Short mmCIF file of C-alpha atoms in Angstrom, two decimals:
data_model
loop_
_atom_site.label_atom_id
_atom_site.label_comp_id
_atom_site.label_asym_id
_atom_site.label_seq_id
_atom_site.Cartn_x
_atom_site.Cartn_y
_atom_site.Cartn_z
CA UNK A 7 -0.09 0.19 -0.16
CA UNK A 8 0.73 3.55 -0.58
CA UNK A 9 -0.66 6.36 1.06
CA UNK A 10 -3.88 3.94 1.85
CA UNK A 11 -4.05 3.28 -1.95
CA UNK A 12 -3.25 -0.62 -3.37
CA UNK A 13 -1.02 -0.83 -6.22
CA UNK A 14 -1.75 -3.61 -8.06
CA UNK A 15 0.15 -4.82 -11.62
CA UNK A 16 -0.33 -8.29 -13.71
CA UNK A 17 2.04 -8.64 -16.34
CA UNK A 18 0.23 -9.56 -19.91
CA UNK A 19 3.51 -10.18 -22.27
CA UNK A 20 2.53 -13.36 -24.05
CA UNK A 21 6.96 -14.35 -25.41
CA UNK A 22 7.20 -14.16 -29.11
CA UNK A 23 4.42 -11.88 -30.06
CA UNK A 24 3.02 -9.00 -29.37
CA UNK A 25 -0.44 -8.79 -28.09
CA UNK A 26 -0.71 -10.22 -24.19
CA UNK A 27 -2.97 -12.22 -22.11
CA UNK A 28 -4.55 -12.41 -18.73
CA UNK A 29 -5.09 -15.92 -18.15
CA UNK A 30 -7.79 -17.36 -15.82
CA UNK A 31 -5.45 -17.96 -13.06
CA UNK A 32 -4.20 -14.39 -12.80
CA UNK A 33 -7.60 -13.35 -12.40
CA UNK A 34 -8.31 -15.78 -10.40
CA UNK A 35 -5.33 -14.16 -8.09
CA UNK A 36 -6.83 -10.94 -8.91
CA UNK A 37 -10.05 -11.75 -6.99
CA UNK A 38 -9.37 -12.91 -3.92
CA UNK A 39 -6.29 -9.70 -3.77
CA UNK A 40 -9.90 -7.52 -4.09
CA UNK A 41 -10.70 -9.49 -1.54
CA UNK A 42 -8.19 -9.35 1.03
CA UNK A 43 -9.67 -5.41 1.75
CA UNK A 44 -12.34 -4.56 -0.15
CA UNK A 45 -13.00 -1.39 1.21
CA UNK A 46 -8.95 0.18 -0.45
CA UNK A 47 -8.82 1.68 -3.65
CA UNK A 48 -6.89 0.14 -5.49
CA UNK A 49 -5.06 1.27 -8.65
CA UNK A 50 -4.68 -2.03 -11.38
CA UNK A 51 -1.99 -1.85 -14.16
CA UNK A 52 -1.53 -4.38 -17.09
CA UNK A 53 1.26 -3.41 -20.01
CA UNK A 54 -1.61 -4.49 -22.58
CA UNK A 55 -4.43 -2.40 -22.79
CA UNK A 56 -7.84 -4.42 -22.24
CA UNK A 57 -10.03 -1.53 -23.77
CA UNK A 58 -9.61 0.55 -27.32
CA UNK A 59 -7.39 3.09 -26.76
CA UNK A 60 -9.20 4.06 -30.55
CA UNK A 61 -5.41 4.01 -31.72
CA UNK A 62 -5.44 1.34 -34.59
CA UNK A 63 -2.01 0.28 -34.43
CA UNK A 64 -2.34 0.19 -30.94
CA UNK A 65 -5.47 -1.79 -30.92
CA UNK A 66 -3.74 -4.61 -32.12
CA UNK A 67 -0.73 -4.64 -28.81
CA UNK A 68 -4.12 -5.27 -26.81
CA UNK A 69 -4.71 -7.90 -24.45
CA UNK A 70 -6.37 -11.43 -26.12
CA UNK A 71 -9.94 -11.38 -24.78
CA UNK A 72 -10.41 -9.37 -22.35
CA UNK A 73 -13.96 -9.18 -21.77
CA UNK A 74 -13.45 -11.11 -17.94
CA UNK A 75 -11.08 -8.50 -17.00
CA UNK A 76 -13.67 -6.11 -18.12
CA UNK A 77 -15.74 -7.68 -16.27
CA UNK A 78 -13.78 -8.24 -12.67
CA UNK A 79 -12.72 -4.04 -13.25
CA UNK A 80 -16.10 -3.15 -13.84
CA UNK A 81 -17.27 -5.06 -10.75
CA UNK A 82 -14.94 -3.96 -8.30
CA UNK A 83 -15.64 -0.78 -7.22
CA UNK A 84 -12.33 -0.77 -5.34
CA UNK A 85 -9.60 -0.85 -8.47
CA UNK A 86 -10.17 3.53 -9.30
CA UNK A 87 -7.51 3.99 -11.72
#
């Protein structure tokens, strides 16, 4: 924690690829971490964008199958950024 904020990052690198991935195992880990302190404001970061940033070249580098991660983020009120 940093001044009352929890920082959580995930490695989305896929060796040999330009796009990224968050595997089910990582999603389950993130769910457990978030459940440990549901009232703590959290900053979540990942290298590959899970949503479109409206840049054709950058969107090609996003996460493969981002919906499970996006759903988890949207459903986790403590993730503020």
